[in-house]
One Martini backbone bead per residue (centre of mass of N, CA, C, O) as a GRO file, in nm:
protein
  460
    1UNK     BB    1   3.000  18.333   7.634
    2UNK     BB    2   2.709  18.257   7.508
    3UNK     BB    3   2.772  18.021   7.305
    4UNK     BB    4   2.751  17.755   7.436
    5UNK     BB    5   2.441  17.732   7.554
    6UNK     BB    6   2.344  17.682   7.307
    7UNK     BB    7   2.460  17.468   7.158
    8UNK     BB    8   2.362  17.268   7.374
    9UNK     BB    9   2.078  17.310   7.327
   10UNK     BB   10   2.039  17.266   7.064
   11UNK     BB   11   2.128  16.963   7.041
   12UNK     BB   12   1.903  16.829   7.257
   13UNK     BB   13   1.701  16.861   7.087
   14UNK     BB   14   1.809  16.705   6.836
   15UNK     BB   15   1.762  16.410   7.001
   16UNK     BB   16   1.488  16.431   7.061
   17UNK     BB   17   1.361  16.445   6.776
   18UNK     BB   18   1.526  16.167   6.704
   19UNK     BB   19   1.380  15.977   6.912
   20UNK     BB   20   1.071  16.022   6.796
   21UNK     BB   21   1.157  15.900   6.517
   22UNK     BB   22   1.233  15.631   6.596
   23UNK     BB   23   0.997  15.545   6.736
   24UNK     BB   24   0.762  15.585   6.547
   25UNK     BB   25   0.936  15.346   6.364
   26UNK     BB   26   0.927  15.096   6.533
   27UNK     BB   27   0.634  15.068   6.594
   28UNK     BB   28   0.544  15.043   6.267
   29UNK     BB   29   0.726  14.784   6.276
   30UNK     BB   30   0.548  14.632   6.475
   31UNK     BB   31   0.281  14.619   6.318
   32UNK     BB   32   0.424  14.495   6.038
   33UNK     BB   33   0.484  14.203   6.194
   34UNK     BB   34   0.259  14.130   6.337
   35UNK     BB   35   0.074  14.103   6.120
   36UNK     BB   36   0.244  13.897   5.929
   37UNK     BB   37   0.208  13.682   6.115
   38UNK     BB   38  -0.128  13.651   6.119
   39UNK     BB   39  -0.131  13.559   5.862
   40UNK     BB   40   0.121  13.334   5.824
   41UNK     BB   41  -0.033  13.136   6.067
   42UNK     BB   42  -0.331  13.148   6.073
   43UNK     BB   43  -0.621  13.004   6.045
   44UNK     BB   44  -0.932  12.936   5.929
   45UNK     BB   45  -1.190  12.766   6.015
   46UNK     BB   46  -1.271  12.697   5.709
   47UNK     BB   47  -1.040  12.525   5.613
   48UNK     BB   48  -1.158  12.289   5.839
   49UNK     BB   49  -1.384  12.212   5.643
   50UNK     BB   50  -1.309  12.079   5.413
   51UNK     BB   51  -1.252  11.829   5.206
   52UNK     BB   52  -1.046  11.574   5.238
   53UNK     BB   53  -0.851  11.403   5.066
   54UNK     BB   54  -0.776  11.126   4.946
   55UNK     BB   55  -0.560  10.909   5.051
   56UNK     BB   56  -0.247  10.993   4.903
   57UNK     BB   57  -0.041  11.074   4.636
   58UNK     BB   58  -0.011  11.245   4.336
   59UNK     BB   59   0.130  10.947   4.238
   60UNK     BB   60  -0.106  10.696   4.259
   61UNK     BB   61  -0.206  10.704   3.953
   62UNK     BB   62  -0.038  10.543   3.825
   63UNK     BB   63  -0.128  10.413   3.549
   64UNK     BB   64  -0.299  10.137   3.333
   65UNK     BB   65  -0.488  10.228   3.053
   66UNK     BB   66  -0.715  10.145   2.882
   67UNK     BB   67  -0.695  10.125   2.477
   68UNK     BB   68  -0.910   9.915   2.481
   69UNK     BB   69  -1.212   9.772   2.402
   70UNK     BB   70  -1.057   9.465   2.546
   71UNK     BB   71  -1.006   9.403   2.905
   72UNK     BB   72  -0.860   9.192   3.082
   73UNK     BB   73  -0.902   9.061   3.397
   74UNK     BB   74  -0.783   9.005   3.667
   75UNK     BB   75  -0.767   8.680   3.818
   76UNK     BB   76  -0.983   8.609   3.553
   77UNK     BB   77  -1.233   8.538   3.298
   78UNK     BB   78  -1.248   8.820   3.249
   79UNK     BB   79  -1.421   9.108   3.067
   80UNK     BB   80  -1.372   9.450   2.977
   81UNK     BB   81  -1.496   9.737   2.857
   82UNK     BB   82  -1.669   9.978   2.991
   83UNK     BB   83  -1.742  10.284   3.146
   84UNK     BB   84  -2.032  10.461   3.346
   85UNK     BB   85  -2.210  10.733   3.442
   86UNK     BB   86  -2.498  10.592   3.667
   87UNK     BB   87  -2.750  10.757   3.868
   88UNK     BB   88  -3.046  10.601   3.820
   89UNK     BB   89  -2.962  10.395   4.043
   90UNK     BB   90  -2.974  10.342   4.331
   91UNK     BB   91  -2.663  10.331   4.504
   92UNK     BB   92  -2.546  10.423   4.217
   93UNK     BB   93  -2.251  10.571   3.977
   94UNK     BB   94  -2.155  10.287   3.818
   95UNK     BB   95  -2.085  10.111   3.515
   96UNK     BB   96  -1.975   9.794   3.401
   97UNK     BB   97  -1.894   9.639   3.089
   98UNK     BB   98  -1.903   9.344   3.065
   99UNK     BB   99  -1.767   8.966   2.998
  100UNK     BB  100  -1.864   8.684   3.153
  101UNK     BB  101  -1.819   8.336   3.330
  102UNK     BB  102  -2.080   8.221   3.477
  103UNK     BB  103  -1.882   8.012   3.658
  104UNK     BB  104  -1.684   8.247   3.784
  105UNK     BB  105  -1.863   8.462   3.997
  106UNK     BB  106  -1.730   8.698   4.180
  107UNK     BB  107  -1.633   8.869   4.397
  108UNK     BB  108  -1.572   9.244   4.405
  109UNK     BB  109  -1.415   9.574   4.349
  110UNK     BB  110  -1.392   9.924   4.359
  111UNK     BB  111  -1.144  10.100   4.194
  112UNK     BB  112  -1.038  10.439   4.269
  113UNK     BB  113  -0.926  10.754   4.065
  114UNK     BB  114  -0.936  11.074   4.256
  115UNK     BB  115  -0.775  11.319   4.100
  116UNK     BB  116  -0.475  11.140   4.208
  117UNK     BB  117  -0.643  10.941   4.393
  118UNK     BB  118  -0.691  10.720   4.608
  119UNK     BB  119  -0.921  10.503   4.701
  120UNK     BB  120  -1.178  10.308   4.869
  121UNK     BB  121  -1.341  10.034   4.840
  122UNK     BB  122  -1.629   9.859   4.672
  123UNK     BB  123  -1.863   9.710   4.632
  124UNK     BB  124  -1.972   9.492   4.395
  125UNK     BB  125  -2.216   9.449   4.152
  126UNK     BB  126  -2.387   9.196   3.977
  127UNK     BB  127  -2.527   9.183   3.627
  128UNK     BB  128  -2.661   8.926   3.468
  129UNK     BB  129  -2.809   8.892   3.124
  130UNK     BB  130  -3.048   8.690   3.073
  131UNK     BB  131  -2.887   8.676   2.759
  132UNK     BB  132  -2.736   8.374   2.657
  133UNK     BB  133  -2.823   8.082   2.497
  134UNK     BB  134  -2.606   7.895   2.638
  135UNK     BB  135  -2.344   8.015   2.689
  136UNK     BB  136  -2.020   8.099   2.904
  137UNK     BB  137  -2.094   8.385   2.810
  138UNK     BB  138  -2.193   8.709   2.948
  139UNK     BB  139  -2.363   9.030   2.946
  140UNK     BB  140  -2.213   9.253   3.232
  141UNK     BB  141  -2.318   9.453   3.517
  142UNK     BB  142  -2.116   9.690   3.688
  143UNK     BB  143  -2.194   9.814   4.034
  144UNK     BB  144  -2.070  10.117   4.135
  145UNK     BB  145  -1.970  10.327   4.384
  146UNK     BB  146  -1.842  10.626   4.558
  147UNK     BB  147  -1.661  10.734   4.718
  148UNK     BB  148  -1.639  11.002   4.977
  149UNK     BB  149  -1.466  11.289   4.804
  150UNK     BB  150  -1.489  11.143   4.465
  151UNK     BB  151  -1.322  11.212   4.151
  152UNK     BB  152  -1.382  11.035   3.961
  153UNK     BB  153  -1.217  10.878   3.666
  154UNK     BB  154  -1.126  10.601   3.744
  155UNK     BB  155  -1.148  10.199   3.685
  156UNK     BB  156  -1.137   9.914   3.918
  157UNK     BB  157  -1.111   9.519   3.951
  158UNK     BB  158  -1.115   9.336   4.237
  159UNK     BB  159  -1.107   9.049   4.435
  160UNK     BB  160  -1.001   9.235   4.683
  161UNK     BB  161  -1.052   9.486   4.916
  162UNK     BB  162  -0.746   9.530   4.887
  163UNK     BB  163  -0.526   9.756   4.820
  164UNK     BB  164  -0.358   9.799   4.518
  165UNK     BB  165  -0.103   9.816   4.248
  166UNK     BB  166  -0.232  10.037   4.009
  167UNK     BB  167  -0.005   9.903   3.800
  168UNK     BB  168  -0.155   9.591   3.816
  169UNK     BB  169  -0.393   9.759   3.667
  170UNK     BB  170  -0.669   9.813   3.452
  171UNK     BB  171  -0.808  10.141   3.348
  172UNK     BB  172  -1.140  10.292   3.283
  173UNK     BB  173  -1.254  10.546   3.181
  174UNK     BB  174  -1.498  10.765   3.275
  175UNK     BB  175  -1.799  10.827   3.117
  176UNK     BB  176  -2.054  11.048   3.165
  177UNK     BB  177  -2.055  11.343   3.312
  178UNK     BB  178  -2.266  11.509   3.106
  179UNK     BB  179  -2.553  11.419   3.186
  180UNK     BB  180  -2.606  11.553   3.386
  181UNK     BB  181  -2.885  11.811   3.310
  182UNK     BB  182  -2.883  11.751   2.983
  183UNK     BB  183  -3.048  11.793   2.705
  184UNK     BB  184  -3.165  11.695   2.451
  185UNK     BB  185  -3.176  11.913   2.224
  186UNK     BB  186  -2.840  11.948   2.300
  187UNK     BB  187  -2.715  11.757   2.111
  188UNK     BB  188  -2.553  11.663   1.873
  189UNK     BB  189  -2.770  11.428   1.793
  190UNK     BB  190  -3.039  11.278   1.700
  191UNK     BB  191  -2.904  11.040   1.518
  192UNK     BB  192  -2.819  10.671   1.599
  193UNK     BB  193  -2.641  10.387   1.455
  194UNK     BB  194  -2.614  10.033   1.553
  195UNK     BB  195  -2.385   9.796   1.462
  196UNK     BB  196  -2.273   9.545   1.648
  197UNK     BB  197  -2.155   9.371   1.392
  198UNK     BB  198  -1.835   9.265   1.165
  199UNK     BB  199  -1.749   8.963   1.024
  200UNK     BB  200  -1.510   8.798   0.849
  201UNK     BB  201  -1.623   8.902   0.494
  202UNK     BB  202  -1.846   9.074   0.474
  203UNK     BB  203  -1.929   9.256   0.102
  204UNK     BB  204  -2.208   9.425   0.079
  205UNK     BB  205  -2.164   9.729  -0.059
  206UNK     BB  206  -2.447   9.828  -0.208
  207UNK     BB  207  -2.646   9.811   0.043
  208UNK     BB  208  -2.478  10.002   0.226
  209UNK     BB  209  -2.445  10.253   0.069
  210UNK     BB  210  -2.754  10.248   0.030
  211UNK     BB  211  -2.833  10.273   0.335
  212UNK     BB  212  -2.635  10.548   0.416
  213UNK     BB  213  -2.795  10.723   0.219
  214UNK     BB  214  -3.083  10.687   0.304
  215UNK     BB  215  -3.002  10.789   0.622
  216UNK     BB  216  -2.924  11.065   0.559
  217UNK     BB  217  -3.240  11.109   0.433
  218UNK     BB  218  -3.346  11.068   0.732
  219UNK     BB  219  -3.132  11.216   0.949
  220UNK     BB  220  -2.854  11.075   1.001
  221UNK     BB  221  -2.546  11.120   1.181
  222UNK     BB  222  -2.469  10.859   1.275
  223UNK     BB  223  -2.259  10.559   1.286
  224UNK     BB  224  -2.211  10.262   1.474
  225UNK     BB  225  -1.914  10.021   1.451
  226UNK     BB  226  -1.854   9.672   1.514
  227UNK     BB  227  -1.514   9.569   1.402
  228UNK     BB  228  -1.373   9.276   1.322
  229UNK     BB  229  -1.447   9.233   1.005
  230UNK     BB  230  -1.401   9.246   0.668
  231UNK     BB  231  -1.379   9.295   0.356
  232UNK     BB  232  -1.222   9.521   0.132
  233UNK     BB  233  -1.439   9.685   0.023
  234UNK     BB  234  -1.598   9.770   0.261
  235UNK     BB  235  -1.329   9.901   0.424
  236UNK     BB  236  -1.326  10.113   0.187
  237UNK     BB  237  -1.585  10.256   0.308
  238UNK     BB  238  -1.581  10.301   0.553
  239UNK     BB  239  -1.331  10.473   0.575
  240UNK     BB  240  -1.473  10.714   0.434
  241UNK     BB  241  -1.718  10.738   0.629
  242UNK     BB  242  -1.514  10.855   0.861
  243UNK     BB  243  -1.328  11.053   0.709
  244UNK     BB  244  -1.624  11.232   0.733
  245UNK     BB  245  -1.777  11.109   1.024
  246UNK     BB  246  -2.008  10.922   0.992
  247UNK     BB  247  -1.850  10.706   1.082
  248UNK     BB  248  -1.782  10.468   1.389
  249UNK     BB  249  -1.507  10.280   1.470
  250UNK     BB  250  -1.515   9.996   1.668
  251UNK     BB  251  -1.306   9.795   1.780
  252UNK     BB  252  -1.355   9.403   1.805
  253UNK     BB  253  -1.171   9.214   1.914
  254UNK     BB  254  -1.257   8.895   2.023
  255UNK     BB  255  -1.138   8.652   1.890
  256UNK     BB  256  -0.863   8.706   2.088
  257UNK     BB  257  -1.035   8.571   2.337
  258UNK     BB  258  -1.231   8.424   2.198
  259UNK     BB  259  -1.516   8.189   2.084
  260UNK     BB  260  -1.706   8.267   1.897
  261UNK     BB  261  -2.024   8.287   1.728
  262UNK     BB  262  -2.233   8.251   1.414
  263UNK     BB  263  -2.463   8.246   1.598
  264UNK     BB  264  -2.735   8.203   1.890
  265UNK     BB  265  -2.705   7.904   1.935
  266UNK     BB  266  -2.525   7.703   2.159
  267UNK     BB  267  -2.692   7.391   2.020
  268UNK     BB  268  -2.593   7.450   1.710
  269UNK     BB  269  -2.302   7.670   1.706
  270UNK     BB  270  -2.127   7.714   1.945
  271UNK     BB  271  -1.900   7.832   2.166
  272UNK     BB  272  -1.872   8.146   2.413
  273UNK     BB  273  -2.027   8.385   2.212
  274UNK     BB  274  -2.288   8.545   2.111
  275UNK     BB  275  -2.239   8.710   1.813
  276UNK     BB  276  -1.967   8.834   1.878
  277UNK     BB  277  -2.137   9.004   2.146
  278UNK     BB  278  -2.340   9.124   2.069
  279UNK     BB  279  -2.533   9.284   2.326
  280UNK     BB  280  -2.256   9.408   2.418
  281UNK     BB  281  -2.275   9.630   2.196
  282UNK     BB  282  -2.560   9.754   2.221
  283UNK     BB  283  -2.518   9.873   2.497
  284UNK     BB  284  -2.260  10.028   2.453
  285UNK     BB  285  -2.381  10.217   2.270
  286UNK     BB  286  -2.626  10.328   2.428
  287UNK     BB  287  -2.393  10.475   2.637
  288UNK     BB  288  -2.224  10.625   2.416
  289UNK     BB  289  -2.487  10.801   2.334
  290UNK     BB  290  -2.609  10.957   2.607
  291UNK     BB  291  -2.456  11.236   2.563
  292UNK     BB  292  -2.535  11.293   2.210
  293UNK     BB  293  -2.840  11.131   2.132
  294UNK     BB  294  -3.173  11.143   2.130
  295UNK     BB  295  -3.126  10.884   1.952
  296UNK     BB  296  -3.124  10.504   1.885
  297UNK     BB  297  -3.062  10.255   1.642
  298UNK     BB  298  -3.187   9.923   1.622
  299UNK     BB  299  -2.977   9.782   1.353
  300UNK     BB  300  -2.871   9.595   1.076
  301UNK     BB  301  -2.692   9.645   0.794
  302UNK     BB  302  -2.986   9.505   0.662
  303UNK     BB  303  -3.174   9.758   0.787
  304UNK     BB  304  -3.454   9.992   0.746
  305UNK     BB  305  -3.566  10.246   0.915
  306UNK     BB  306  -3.924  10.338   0.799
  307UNK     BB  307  -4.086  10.573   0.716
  308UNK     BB  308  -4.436  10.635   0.554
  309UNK     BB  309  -4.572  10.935   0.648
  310UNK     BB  310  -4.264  11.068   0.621
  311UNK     BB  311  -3.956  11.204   0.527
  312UNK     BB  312  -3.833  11.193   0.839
  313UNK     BB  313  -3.752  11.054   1.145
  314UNK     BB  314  -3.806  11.399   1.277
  315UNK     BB  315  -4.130  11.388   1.208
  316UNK     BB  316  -4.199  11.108   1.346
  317UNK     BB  317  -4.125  11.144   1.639
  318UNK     BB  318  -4.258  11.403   1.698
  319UNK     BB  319  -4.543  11.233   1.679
  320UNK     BB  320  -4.488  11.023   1.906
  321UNK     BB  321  -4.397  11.250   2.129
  322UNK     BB  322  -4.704  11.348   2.128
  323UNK     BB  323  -4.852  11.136   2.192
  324UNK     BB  324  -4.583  10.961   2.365
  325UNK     BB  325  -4.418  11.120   2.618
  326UNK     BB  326  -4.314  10.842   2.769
  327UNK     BB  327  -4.128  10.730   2.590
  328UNK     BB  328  -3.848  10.539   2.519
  329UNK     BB  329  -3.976  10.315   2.344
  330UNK     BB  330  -3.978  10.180   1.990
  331UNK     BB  331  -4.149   9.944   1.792
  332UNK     BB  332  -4.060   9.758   1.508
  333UNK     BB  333  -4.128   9.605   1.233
  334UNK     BB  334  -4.036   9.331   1.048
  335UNK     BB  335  -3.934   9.333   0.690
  336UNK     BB  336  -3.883   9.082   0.427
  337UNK     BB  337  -3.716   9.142   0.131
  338UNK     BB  338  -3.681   8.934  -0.107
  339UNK     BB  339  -3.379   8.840  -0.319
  340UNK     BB  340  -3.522   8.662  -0.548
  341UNK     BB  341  -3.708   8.925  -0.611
  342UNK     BB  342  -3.759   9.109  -0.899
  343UNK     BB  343  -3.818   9.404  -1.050
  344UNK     BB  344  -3.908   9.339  -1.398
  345UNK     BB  345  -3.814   9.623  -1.612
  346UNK     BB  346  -3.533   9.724  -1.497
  347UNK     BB  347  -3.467  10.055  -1.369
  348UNK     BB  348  -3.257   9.979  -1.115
  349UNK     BB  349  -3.054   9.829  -1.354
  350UNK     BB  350  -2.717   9.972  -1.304
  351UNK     BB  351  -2.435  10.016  -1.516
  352UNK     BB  352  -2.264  10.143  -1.248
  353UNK     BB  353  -2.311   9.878  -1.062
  354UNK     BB  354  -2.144   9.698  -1.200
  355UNK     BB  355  -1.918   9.497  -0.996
  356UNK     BB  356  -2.061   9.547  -0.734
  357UNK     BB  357  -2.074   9.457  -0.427
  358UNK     BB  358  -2.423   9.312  -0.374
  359UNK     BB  359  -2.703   9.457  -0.320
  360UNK     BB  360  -3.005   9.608  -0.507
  361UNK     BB  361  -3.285   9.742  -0.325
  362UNK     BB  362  -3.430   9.849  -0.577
  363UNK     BB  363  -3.454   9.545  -0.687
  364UNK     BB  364  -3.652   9.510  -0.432
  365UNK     BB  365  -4.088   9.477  -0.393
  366UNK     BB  366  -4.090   9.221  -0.218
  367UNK     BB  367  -4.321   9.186   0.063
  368UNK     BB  368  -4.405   9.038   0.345
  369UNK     BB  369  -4.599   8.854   0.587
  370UNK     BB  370  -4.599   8.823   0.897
  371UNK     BB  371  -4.565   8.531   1.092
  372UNK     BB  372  -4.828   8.572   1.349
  373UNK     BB  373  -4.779   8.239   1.511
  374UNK     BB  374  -4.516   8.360   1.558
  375UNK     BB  375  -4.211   8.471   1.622
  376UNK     BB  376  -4.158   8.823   1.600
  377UNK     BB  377  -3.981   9.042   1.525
  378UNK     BB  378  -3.779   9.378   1.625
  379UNK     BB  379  -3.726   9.699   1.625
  380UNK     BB  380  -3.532  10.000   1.764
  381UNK     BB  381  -3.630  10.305   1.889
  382UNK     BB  382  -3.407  10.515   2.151
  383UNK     BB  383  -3.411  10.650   2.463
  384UNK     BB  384  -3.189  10.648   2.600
  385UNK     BB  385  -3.213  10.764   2.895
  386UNK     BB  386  -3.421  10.498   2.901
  387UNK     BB  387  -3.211  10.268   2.911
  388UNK     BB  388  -3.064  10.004   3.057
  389UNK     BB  389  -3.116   9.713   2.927
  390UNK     BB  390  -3.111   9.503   2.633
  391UNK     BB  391  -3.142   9.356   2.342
  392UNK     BB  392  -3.185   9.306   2.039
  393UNK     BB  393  -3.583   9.309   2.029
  394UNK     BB  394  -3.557   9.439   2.315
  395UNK     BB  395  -3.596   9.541   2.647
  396UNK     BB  396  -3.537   9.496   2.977
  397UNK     BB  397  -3.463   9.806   3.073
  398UNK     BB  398  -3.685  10.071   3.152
  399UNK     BB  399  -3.827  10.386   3.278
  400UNK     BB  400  -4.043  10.385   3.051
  401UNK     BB  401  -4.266  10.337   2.757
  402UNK     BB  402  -4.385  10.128   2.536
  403UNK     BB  403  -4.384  10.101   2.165
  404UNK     BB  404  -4.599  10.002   1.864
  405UNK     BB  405  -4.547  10.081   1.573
  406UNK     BB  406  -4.746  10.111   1.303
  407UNK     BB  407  -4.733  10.022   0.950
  408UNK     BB  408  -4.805  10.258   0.856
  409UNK     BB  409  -4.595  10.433   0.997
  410UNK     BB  410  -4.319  10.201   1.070
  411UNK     BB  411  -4.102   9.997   0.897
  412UNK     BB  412  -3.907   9.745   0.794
  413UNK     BB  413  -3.667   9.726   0.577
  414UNK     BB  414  -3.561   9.380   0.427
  415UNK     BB  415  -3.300   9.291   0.238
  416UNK     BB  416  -3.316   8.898   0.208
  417UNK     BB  417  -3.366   8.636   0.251
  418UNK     BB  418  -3.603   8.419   0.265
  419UNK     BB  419  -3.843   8.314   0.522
  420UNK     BB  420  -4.111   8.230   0.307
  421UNK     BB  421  -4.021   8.025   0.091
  422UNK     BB  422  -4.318   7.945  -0.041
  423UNK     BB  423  -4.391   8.234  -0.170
  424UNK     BB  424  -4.569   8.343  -0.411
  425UNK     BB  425  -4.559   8.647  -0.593
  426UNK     BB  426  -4.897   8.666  -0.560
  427UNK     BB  427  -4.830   8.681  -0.200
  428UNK     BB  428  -4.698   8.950  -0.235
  429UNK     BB  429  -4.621   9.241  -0.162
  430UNK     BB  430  -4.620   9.578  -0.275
  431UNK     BB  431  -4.326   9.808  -0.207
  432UNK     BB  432  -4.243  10.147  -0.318
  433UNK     BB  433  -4.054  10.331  -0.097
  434UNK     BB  434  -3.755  10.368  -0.236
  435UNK     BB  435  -3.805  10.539  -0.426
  436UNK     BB  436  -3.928  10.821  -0.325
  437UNK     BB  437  -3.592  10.873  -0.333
  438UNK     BB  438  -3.420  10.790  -0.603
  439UNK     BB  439  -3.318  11.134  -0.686
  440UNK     BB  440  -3.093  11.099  -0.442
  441UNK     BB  441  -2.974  10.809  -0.390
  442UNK     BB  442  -2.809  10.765  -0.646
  443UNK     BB  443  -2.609  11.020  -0.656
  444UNK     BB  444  -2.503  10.943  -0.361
  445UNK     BB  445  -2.399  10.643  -0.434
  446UNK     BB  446  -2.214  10.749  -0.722
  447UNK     BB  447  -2.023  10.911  -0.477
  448UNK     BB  448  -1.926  10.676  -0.293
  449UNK     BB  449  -1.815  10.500  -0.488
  450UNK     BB  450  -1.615  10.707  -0.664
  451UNK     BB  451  -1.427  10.748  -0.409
  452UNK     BB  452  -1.349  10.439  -0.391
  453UNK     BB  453  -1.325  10.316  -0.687
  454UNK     BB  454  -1.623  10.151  -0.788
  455UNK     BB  455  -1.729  10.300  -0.997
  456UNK     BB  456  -1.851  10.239  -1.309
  457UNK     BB  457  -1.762  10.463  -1.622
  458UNK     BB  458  -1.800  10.285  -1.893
  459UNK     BB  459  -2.085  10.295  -1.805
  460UNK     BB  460  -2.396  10.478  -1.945
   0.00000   0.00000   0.00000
């Protein structure tokens, strides 16, 4: 008789703690729905203070990029040649190198791509270089602001304020962004030369071989050839030295856009724009080495910066910027040795040279006295950054001190036609300062001849 109420209490009791576990369970999950509700909808504060991206699609930029060394623009008469960040100069942070025609200089406006995103324009600065000579094209710097909160990559300029379609312009990648805050003593070379142009047929493959290892001994890392043309000889050398990491060659077609002239001064020679372009190579150089050489050195294909009283560049250098720690340029006096007055015993006409094109420097050891009433050029070693714009034999623009390197201290041997020829071999200087290389020089020359196929084999 009493199993029914026992069996109803027992019931009771077990629904009882079943509701108290669902109850338990619903809250926890009451819980964990609000909790994530409140992390995916609500945002923090933060959020909202980020820069925004400018404004467009992440496939704005979709461009047409120029990898070519010289870029028409669009709409005008001008040529752009490359971009690089420099913000040296107060509210500017790009410059843009390229070659204007004089007469039809027109407001500009520059257009960036800021990491996928299109910018808004901003106005472009103009600055023709000084030296023109006279032809109706020169070598002109565009200088452009970056609009805020644009992590600009590339840049191009448009004749309008108005932004168009960036597939219907060349862009240029801008170059030097690592060069902010970056050590002089860390770059990549000490010594970089710059040779500005070669054109037509120029073969003068002896010289410049013995030139080019001349420079390997004298401490030089690079050099950069910005070229048009040249022999089929001289051209099988360059690719070597290419091959080998040490030439940098520039492809340079100026000839497919313009009448360049082979001369410097247009009321004599005539054509679109001063030698090849040399200014605007020169200037392009100085920029391409700025963030990886310590320093550069500007001068001819036919022409060697010697230290006089050091064994190579870095222990001249080093005596100069502890003189001189403000300088940024150091000018060289230029010295001419005739090449029609040879050294006499004939010791250094060797029969492994025999059917090189070219001069052997080392059999030419007079050398001319610079007429100083007249203008007497320089070249130049400089601290590119500290180099704002250049001329051939000058700086332009510059933000340290000049100095005129003593004679006795570093000179150009310059081994070309006589400058003074009216002057008797007992009025030239003798100096025989490649010698003091010769030991090392000929077996680097007769290897990177043999290398190219050129040294003669046959001669003992």
């Amino acid at each position: 008789m009493f199993t029914c109420p026992l069996r109803i209490g027992f019931i009771s009791t077990g629904w009882m703690e079943l509701l108290k576990h669902l109850k338990k369970k619903l809250v926890l999950l009451f819980i964990t729905a609000l909790f994530l509700f409140l992390v995916f909808t609500v945002k923090t504060p933060s959020t909202y203070k980020s820069n925004p991206k400018p404004s467009g699609s992440p496939s704005a930029c979709s461009m047409r990029i120029s990898e070519q060394t010289i870029t028409p623009l669009n709409n005008t008469k001008h040529l752009l040649v490359s971009a690089y960040m420099d913000q040296r100069v107060k509210d500017f942070d790009i410059r843009i190198i390229g070659i204007f025609r004089r007469d039809s200089i027109q407001p500009l406006h520059c257009f960036f791509c800021c990491a996928g995103y299109l910018s808004e324009t901003t106005p472009a600065t103009i600055l023709q270089h000084p030296d023109n000579f006279g032809f109706p094209f020169v070598t002109t710097d565009v200088m452009c602001q970056i609009p805020q909160n644009c992590s600009a990559t590339h840049v191009t300029l448009l004749t309008t304020p108005d932004k168009q379609s960036p597939s219907n312009h060349p862009w240029l990648p801008i170059r030097n962004k690592d060069t902010v805050g970056q050590k002089e003593e860390n770059m990549q070379f000490d010594f970089t030369i710059c040779i500005s142009n070669l054109f037509g047929d120029y073969n003068n493959v002896l010289q410049f071989a013995q030139t080019l290892e001349m420079y390997k001994l004298l401490g030089v890392n690079r050099v950069v050839i910005y070229n048009t043309s040249c022999g089929a000889g001289l051209d099988r050398l360059l690719q070597s030295y290419s091959d080998e990491g040490f030439v940098e060659m520039v492809p340079w077609p100026i000839d497919k856009h313009l009448n360049p002239s082979r001369g410097w001064l247009h009321s004599e020679h005539g054509g679109d724009l001063h030698y090849f372009g040399q200014l605007t190579t020169l200037n392009e150089c100085i920029y391409r080495s700025m963030e990886r050489s310590r320093y550069v050195l500007l001068n001819d294909i036919d022409e060697i910066i010697m230290p006089y009283q050091h064994e190579d560049l870095m222990s001249l250098m080093n005596m100069l910027r502890n003189q001189h720690p403000n300088a940024g340029v150091f000018l060289i006096e230029n010295h001419i040795f005739p090449k029609k007055h040879f050294e006499p015993s004939g010791r250094f006409h060797l029969p492994q040279w025999n059917g090189v094109p070219g001069i052997n420097i080392l059999e030419h050891i007079y050398r001319e006295d610079p007429a100083r009433n007249i203008y007497h050029p320089y070249k130049m070693i400089v601290r590119p950054r500290m180099v704002e714009m250049t001329s051939v034999h000058e700086v332009i623009k510059n933000f340290g001190e000049r100095y005129k390197v003593p004679l006795d201290v570093c000179r150009i041997v310059h081994v070309r036609v006589a400058l003074l020829g009216s002057l008797t071999l007992e009025q030239l200087n003798v100096d025989k300062r490649l010698w003091d290389f010769q030991e090392k020089l000929i077996p680097n020359v007769d290897k990177v001849l043999k290398r190219v196929g050129m040294l003669n084999l046959t001669q003992n």
